[in-house]
PDB file of C-alpha atoms in Angstrom:
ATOM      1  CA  UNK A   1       0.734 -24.077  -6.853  1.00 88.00           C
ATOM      2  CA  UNK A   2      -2.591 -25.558  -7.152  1.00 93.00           C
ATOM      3  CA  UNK A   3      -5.455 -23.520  -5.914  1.00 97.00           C
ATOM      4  CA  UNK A   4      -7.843 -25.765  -5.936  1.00 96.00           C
ATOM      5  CA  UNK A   5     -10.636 -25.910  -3.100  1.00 94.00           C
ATOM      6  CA  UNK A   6      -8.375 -23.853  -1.501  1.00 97.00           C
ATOM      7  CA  UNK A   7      -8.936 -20.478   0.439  1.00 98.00           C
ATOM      8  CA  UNK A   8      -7.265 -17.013  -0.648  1.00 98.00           C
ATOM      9  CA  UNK A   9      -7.723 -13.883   1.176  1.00 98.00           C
ATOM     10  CA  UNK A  10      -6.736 -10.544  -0.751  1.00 98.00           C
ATOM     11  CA  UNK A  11      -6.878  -7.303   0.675  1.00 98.00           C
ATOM     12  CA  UNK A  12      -7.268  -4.373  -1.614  1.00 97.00           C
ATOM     13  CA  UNK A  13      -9.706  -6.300  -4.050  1.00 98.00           C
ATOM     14  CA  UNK A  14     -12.273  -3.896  -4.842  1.00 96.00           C
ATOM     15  CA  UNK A  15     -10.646  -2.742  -8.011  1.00 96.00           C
ATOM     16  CA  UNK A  16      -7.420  -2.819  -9.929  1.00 96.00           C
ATOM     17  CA  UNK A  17      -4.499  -5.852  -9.150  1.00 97.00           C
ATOM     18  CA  UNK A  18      -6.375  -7.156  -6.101  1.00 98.00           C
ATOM     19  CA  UNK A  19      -9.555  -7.521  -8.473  1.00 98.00           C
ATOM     20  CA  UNK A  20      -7.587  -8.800 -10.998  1.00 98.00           C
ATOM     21  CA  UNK A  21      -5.779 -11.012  -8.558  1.00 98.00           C
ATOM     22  CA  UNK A  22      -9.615 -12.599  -7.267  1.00 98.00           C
ATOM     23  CA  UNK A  23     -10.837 -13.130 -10.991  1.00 98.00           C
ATOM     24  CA  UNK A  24      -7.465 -14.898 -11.599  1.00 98.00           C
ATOM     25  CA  UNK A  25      -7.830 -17.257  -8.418  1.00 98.00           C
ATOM     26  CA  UNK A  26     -11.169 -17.983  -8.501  1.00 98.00           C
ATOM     27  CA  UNK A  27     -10.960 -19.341 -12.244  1.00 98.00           C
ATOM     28  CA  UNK A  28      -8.430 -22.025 -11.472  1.00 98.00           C
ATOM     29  CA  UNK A  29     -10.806 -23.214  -8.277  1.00 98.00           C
ATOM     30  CA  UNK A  30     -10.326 -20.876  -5.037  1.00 98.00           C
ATOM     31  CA  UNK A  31     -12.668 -19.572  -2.759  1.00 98.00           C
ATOM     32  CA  UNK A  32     -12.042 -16.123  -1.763  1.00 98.00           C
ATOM     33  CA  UNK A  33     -11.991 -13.719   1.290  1.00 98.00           C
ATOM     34  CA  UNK A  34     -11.918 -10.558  -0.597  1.00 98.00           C
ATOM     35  CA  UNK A  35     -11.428  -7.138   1.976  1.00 98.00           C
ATOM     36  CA  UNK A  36     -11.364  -3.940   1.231  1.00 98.00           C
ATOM     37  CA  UNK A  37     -13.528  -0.439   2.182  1.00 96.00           C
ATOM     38  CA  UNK A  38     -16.510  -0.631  -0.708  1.00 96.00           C
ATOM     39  CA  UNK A  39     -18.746  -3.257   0.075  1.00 97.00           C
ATOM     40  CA  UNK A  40     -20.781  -2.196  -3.068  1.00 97.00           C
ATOM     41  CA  UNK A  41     -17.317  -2.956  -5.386  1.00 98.00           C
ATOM     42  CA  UNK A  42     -16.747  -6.164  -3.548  1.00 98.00           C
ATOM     43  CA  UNK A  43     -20.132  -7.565  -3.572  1.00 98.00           C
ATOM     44  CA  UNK A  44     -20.210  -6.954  -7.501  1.00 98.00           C
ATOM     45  CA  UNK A  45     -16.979  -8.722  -7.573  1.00 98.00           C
ATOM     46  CA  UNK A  46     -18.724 -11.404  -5.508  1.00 98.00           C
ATOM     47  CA  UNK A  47     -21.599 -11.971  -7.517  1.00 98.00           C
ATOM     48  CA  UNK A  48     -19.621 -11.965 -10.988  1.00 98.00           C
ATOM     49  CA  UNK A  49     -16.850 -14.125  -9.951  1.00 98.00           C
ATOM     50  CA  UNK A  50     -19.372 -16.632  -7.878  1.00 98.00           C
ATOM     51  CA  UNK A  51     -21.631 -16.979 -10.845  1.00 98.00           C
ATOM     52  CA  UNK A  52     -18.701 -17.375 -13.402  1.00 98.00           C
ATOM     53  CA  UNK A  53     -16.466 -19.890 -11.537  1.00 98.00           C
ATOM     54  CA  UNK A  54     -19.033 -21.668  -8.904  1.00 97.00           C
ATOM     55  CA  UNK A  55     -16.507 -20.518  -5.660  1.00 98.00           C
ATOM     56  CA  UNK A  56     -17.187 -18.885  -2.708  1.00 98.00           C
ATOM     57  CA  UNK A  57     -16.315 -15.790  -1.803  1.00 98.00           C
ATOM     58  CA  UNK A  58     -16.932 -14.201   1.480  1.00 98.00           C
ATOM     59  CA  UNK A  59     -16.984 -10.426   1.608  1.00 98.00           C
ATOM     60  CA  UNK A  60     -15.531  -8.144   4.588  1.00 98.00           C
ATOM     61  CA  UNK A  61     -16.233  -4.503   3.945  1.00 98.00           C
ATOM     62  CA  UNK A  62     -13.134  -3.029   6.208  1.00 98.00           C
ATOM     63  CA  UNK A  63     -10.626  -0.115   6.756  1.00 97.00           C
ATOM     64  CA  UNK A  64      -7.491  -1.980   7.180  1.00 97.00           C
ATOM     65  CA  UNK A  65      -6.152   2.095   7.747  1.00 95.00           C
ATOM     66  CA  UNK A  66      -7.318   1.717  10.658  1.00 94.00           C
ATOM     67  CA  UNK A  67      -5.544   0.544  14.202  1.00 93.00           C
ATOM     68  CA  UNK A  68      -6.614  -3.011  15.031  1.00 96.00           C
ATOM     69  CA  UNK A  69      -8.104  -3.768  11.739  1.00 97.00           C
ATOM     70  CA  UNK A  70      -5.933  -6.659  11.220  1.00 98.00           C
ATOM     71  CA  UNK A  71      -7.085  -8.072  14.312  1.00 98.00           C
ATOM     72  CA  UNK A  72     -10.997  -7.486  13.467  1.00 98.00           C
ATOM     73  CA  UNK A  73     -10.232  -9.121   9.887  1.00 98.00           C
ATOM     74  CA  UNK A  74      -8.781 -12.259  11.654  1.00 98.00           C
ATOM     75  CA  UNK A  75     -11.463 -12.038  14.125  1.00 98.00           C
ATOM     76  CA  UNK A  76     -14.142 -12.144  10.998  1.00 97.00           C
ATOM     77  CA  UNK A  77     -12.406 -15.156   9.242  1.00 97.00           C
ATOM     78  CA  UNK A  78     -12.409 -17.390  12.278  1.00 95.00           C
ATOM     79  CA  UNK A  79     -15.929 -16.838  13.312  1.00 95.00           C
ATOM     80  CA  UNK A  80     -17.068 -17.829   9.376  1.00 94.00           C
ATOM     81  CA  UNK A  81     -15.038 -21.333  10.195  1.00 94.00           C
ATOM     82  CA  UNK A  82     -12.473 -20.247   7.256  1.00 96.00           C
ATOM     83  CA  UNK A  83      -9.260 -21.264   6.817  1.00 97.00           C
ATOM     84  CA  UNK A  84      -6.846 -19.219   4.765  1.00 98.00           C
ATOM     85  CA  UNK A  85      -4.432 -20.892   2.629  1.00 98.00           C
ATOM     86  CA  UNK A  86      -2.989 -18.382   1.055  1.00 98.00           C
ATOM     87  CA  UNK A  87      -2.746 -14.167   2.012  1.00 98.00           C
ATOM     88  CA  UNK A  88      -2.718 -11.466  -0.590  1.00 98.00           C
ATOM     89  CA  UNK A  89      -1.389  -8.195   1.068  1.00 98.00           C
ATOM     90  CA  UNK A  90      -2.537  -6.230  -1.687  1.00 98.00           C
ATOM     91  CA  UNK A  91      -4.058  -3.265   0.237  1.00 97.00           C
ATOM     92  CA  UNK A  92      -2.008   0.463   0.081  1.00 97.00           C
ATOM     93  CA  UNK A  93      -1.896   3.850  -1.170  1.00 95.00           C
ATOM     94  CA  UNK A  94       0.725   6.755  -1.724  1.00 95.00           C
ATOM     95  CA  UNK A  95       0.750  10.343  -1.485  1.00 95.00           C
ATOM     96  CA  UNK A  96       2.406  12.711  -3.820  1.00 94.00           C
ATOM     97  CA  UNK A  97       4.472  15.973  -2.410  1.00 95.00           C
ATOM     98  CA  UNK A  98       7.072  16.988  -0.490  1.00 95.00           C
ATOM     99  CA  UNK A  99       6.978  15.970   3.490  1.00 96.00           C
ATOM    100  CA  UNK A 100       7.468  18.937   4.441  1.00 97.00           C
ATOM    101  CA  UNK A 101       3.915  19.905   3.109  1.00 96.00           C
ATOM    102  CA  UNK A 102       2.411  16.216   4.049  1.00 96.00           C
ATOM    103  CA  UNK A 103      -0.711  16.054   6.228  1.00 97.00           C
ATOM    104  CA  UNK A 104       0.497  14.290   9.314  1.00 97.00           C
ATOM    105  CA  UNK A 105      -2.618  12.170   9.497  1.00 97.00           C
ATOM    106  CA  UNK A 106      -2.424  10.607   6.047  1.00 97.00           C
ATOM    107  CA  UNK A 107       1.319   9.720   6.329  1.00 97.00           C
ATOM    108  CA  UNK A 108       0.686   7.697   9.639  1.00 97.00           C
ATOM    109  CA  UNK A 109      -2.065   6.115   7.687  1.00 97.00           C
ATOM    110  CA  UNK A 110       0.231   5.176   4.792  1.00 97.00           C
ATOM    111  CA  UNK A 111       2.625   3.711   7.221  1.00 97.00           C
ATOM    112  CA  UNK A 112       0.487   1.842   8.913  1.00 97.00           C
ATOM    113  CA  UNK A 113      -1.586   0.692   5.789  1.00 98.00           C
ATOM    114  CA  UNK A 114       1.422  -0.571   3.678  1.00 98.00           C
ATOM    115  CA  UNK A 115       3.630  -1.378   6.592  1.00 98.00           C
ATOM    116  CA  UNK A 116       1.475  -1.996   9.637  1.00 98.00           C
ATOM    117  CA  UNK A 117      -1.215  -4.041   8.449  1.00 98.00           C
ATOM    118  CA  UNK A 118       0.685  -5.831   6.148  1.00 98.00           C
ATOM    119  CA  UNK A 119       2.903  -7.327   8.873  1.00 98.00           C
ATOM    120  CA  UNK A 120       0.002  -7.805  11.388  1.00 98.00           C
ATOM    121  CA  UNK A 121      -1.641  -9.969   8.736  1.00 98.00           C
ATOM    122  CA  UNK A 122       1.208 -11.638   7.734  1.00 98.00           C
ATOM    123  CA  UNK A 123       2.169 -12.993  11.369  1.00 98.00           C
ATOM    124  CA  UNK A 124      -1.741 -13.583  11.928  1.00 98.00           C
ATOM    125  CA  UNK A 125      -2.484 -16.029   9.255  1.00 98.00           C
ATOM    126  CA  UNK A 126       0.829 -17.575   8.384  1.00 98.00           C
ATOM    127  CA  UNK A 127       1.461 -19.885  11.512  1.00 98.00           C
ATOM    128  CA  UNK A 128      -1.814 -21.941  10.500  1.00 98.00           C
ATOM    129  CA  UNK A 129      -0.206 -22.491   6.923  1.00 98.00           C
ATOM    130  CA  UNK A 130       3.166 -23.342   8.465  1.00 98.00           C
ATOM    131  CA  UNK A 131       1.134 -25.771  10.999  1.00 98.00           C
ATOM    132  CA  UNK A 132      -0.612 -27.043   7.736  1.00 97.00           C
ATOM    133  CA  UNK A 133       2.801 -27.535   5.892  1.00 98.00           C
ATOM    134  CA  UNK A 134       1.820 -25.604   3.071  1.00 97.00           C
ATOM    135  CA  UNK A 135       0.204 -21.818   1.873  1.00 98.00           C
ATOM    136  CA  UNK A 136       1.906 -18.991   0.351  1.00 98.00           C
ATOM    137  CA  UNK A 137       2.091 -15.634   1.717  1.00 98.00           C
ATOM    138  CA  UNK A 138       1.991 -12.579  -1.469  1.00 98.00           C
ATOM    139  CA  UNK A 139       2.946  -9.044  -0.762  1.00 98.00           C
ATOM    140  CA  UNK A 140       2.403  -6.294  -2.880  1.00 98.00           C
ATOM    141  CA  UNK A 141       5.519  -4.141  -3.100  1.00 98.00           C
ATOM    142  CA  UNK A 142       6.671  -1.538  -5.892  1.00 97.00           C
ATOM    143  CA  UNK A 143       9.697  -1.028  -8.087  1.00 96.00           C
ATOM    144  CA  UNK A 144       9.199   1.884  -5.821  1.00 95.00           C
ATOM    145  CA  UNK A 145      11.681  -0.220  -3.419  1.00 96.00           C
ATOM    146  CA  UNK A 146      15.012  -0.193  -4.892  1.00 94.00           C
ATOM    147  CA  UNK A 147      15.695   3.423  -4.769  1.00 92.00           C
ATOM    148  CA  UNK A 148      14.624   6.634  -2.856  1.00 92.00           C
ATOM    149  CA  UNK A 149      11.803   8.519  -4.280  1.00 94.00           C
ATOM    150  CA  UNK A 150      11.963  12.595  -3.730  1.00 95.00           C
ATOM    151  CA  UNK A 151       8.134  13.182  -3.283  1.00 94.00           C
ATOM    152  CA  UNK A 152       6.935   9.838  -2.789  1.00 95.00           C
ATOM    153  CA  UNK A 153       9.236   9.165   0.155  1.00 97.00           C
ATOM    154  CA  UNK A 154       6.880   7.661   2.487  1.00 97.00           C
ATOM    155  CA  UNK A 155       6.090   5.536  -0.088  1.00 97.00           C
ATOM    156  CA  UNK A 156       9.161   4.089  -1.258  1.00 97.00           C
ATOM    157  CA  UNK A 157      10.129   3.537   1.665  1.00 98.00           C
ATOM    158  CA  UNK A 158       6.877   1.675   2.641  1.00 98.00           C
ATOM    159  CA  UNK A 159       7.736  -0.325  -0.430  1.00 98.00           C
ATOM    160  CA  UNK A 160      11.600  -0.992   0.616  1.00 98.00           C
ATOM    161  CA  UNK A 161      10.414  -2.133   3.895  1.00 98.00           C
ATOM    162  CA  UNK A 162       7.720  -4.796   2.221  1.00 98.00           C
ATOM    163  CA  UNK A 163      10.504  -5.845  -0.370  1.00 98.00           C
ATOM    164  CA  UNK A 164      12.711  -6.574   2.976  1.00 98.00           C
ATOM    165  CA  UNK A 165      10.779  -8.508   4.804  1.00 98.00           C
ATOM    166  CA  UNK A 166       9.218 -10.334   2.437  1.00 98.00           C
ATOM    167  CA  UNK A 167      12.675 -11.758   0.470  1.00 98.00           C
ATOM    168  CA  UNK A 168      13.547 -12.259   4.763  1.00 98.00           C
ATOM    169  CA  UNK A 169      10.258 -14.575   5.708  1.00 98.00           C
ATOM    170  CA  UNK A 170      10.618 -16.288   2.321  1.00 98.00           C
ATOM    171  CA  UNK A 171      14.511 -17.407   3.931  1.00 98.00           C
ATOM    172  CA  UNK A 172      12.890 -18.553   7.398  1.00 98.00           C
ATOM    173  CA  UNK A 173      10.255 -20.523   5.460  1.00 98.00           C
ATOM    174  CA  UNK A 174      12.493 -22.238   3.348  1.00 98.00           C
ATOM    175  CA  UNK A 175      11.289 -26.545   3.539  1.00 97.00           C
ATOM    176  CA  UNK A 176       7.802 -25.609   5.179  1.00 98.00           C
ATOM    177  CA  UNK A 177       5.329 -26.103   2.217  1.00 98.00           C
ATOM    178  CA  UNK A 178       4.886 -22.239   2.693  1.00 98.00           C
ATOM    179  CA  UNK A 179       6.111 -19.525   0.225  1.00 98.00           C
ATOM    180  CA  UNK A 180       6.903 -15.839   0.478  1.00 98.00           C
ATOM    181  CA  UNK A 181       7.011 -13.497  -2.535  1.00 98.00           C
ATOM    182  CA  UNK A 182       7.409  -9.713  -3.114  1.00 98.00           C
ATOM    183  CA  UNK A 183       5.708  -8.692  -6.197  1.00 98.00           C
ATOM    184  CA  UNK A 184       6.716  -5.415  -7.667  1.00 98.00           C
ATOM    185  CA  UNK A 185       4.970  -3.552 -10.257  1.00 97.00           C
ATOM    186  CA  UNK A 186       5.706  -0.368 -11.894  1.00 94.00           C
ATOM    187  CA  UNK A 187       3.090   1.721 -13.168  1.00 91.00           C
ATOM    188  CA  UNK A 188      -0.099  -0.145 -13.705  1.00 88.00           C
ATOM    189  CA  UNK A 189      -3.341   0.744 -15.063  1.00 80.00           C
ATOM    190  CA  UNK A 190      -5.515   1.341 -12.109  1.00 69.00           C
ATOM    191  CA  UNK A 191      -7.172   3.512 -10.174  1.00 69.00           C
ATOM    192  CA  UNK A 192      -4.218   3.926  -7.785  1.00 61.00           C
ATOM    193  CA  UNK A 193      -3.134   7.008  -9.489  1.00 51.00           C
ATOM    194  CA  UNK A 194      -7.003   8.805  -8.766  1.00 55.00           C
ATOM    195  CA  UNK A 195      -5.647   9.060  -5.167  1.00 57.00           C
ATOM    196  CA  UNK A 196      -1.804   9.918  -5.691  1.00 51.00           C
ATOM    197  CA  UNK A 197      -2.163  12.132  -8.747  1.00 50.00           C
ATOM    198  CA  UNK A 198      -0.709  11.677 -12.086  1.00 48.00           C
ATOM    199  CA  UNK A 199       2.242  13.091 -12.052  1.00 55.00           C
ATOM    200  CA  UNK A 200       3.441   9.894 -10.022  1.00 52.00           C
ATOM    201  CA  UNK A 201       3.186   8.050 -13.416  1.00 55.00           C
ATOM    202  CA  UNK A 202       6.214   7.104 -15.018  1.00 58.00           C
ATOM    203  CA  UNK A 203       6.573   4.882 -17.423  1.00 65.00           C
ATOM    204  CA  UNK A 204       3.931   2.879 -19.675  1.00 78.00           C
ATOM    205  CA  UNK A 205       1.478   1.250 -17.520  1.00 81.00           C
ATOM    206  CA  UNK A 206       1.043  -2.400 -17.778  1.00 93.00           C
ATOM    207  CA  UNK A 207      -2.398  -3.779 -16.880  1.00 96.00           C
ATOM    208  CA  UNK A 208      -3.482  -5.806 -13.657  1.00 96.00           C
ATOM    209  CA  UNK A 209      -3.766  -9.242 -15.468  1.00 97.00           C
ATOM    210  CA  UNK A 210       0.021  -9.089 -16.685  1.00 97.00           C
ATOM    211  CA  UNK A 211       1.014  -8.421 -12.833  1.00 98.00           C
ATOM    212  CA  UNK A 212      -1.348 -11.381 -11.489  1.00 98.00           C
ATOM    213  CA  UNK A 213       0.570 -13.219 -14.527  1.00 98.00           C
ATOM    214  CA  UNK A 214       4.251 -12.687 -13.410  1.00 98.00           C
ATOM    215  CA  UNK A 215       2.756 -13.364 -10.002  1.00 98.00           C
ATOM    216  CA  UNK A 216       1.781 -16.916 -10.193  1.00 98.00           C
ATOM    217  CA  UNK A 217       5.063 -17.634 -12.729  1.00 98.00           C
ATOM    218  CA  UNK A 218       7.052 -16.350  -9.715  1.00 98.00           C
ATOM    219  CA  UNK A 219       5.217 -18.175  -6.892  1.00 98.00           C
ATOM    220  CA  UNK A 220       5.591 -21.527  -9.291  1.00 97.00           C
ATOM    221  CA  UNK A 221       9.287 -21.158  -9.402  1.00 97.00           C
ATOM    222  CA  UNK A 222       9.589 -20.379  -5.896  1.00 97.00           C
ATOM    223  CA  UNK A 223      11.244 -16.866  -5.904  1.00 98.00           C
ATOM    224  CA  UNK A 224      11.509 -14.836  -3.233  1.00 98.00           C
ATOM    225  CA  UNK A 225      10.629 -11.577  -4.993  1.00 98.00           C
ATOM    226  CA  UNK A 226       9.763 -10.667  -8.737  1.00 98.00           C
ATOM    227  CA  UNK A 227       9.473  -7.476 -10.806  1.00 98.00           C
ATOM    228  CA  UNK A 228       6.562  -6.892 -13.320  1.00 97.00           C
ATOM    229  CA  UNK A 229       8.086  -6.511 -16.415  1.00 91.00           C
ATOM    230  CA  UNK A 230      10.918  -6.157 -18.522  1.00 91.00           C
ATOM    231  CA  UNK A 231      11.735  -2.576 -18.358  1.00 90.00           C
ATOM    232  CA  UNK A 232      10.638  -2.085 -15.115  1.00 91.00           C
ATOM    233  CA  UNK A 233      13.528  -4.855 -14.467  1.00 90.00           C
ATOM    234  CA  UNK A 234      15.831  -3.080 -16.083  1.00 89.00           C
ATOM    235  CA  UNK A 235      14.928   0.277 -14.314  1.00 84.00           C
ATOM    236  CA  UNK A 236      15.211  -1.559 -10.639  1.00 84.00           C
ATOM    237  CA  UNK A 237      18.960  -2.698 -11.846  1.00 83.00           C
ATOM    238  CA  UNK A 238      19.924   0.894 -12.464  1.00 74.00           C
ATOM    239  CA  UNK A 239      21.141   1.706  -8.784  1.00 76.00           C
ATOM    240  CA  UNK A 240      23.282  -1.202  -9.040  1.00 73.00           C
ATOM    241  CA  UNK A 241      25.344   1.059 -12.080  1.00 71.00           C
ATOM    242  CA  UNK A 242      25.896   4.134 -11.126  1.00 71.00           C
ATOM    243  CA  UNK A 243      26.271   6.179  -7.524  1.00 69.00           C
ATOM    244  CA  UNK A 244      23.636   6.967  -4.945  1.00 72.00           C
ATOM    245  CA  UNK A 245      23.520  10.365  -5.361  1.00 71.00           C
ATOM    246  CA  UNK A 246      23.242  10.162  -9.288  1.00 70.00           C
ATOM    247  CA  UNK A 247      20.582   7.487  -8.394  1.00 69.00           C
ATOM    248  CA  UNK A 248      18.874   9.945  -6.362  1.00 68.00           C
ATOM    249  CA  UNK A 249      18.872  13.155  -8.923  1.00 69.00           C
ATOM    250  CA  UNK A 250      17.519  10.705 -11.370  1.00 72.00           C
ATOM    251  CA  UNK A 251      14.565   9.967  -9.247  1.00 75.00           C
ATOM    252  CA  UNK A 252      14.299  13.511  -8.631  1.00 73.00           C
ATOM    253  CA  UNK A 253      13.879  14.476 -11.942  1.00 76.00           C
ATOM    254  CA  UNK A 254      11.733  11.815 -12.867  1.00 79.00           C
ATOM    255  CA  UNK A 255       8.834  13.349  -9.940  1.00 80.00           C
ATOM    256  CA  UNK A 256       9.242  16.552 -10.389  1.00 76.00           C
ATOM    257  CA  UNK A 257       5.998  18.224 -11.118  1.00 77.00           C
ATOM    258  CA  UNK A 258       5.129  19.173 -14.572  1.00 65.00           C
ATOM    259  CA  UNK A 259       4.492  21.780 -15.888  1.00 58.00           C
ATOM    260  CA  UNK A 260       0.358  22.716 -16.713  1.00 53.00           C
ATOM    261  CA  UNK A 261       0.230  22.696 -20.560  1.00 51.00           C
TER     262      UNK A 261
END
């Protein structure tokens, strides 16, 4: 796909794979809509990438946590006279316990974060790119997807249900010029794991640039979804081998806390 002169907006861009995903873009020639809650991260992304590349990149400091969110962001972009070519949903965050003990508040904000928004975006700005005949719609999902995760269940489910409808709207948009594609990463090396802990680690962490990398390889070929990685690939094939319930006590063992050395 040739970004060229056109227009990508990527939620979540402040730091780590959505960063990493604006640096990318802007070097082979788009202009960006980059949206996330620091406006002081986002404008120094905005001044380096401007100054390095020559693009333009418009900044929206925004809680897409929030309810209507979605609707402000589109709201934002059409008053600036953009038009968004393609959509990084990029934006989400996990929490790390039982549910039992979860605070009520922060789940519904997970939900609506890496569900919600995602899907309010999605259906926003993809009927101009199907109108257009061509655009590409990326979602951010997890190997977090293809199997329960005691103590993360919010999560991997949030991730299931992006993995779902992403490989489903890539289907329906099959001969429009417009592409769908599920990206998941394993553990990566950013700052995701300051807000879900450490012990949600598993695995060695591969950086940003390598997931931006299998990204773009993906959306070239067309695929409907991707994993980040060779052994993350072969982790995500494990449910297909052996039961459910040995599937599950894996993951189970895998997140149980550690003990404090």
């Amino acid at each position: 796909m040739d970004f060229t002169r056109k227009t990508t907006l990527i939620t979540g861009a402040s730091t780590g794979i959505g960063a990493a995903y604006a640096r990318e873009l802007a070097a082979r020639g788009s202009d960006l809509v980059v949206v996330a809650r620091s406006e002081d991260r986002l404008r120094a992304l905005q001044e380096e990438v401007e100054a390095a590349h020559g693009v333009t990149v418009h900044v929206v400091p925004l809680d897409l946590a929030r309810p209507g969110a979605a609707a402000e962001l589109q709201r934002r972009v059409e008053e600036s006279g953009t038009a968004v070519d393609v959509l990084i949903n990029n934006a989400g965050f996990a929490t790390f316990g039982a549910v039992a003990a979860s605070d009520p508040t922060r789940i519904a904000e997970q939900v609506h974060l890496n569900c919600s928004t995602l899907t309010d975006l999605t259906t926003r700005f993809l009927p101009a790119m199907v109108e257009r005949g061509h655009g590409a719609v990326i979602n951010v999902a997890s190997t977090a997807a293809f199997q329960p995760v005691p103590r993360m269940a919010v999560y991997g489910a949030t991730k299931a249900y992006v993995l779902s409808f992403t490989e489903a709207l890539a289907s329906e948009l099959r001969g429009s010029g417009v592409r769908a594609l599920a990206i998941c990463p394993g553990a990566t090396d950013t700052p995701f794991f300051e807000v879900v802990g450490e012990q949600a680690a598993v695995g060695v962490r591969r950086r940003p640039e390598q997931v931006v990398a299998t990204t773009l390889a993906a959306l070239r070929k067309g695929r409907p979804s991707v994993v980040d990685g060779l052994l993350n690939r072969l982790v995500t094939l494990s449910p297909r081998l052996v039961s459910r319930r040995t599937t599950l006590a894996i993951a189970e063992r895998v997140t149980r806390p550690r003990p404090a050395a």
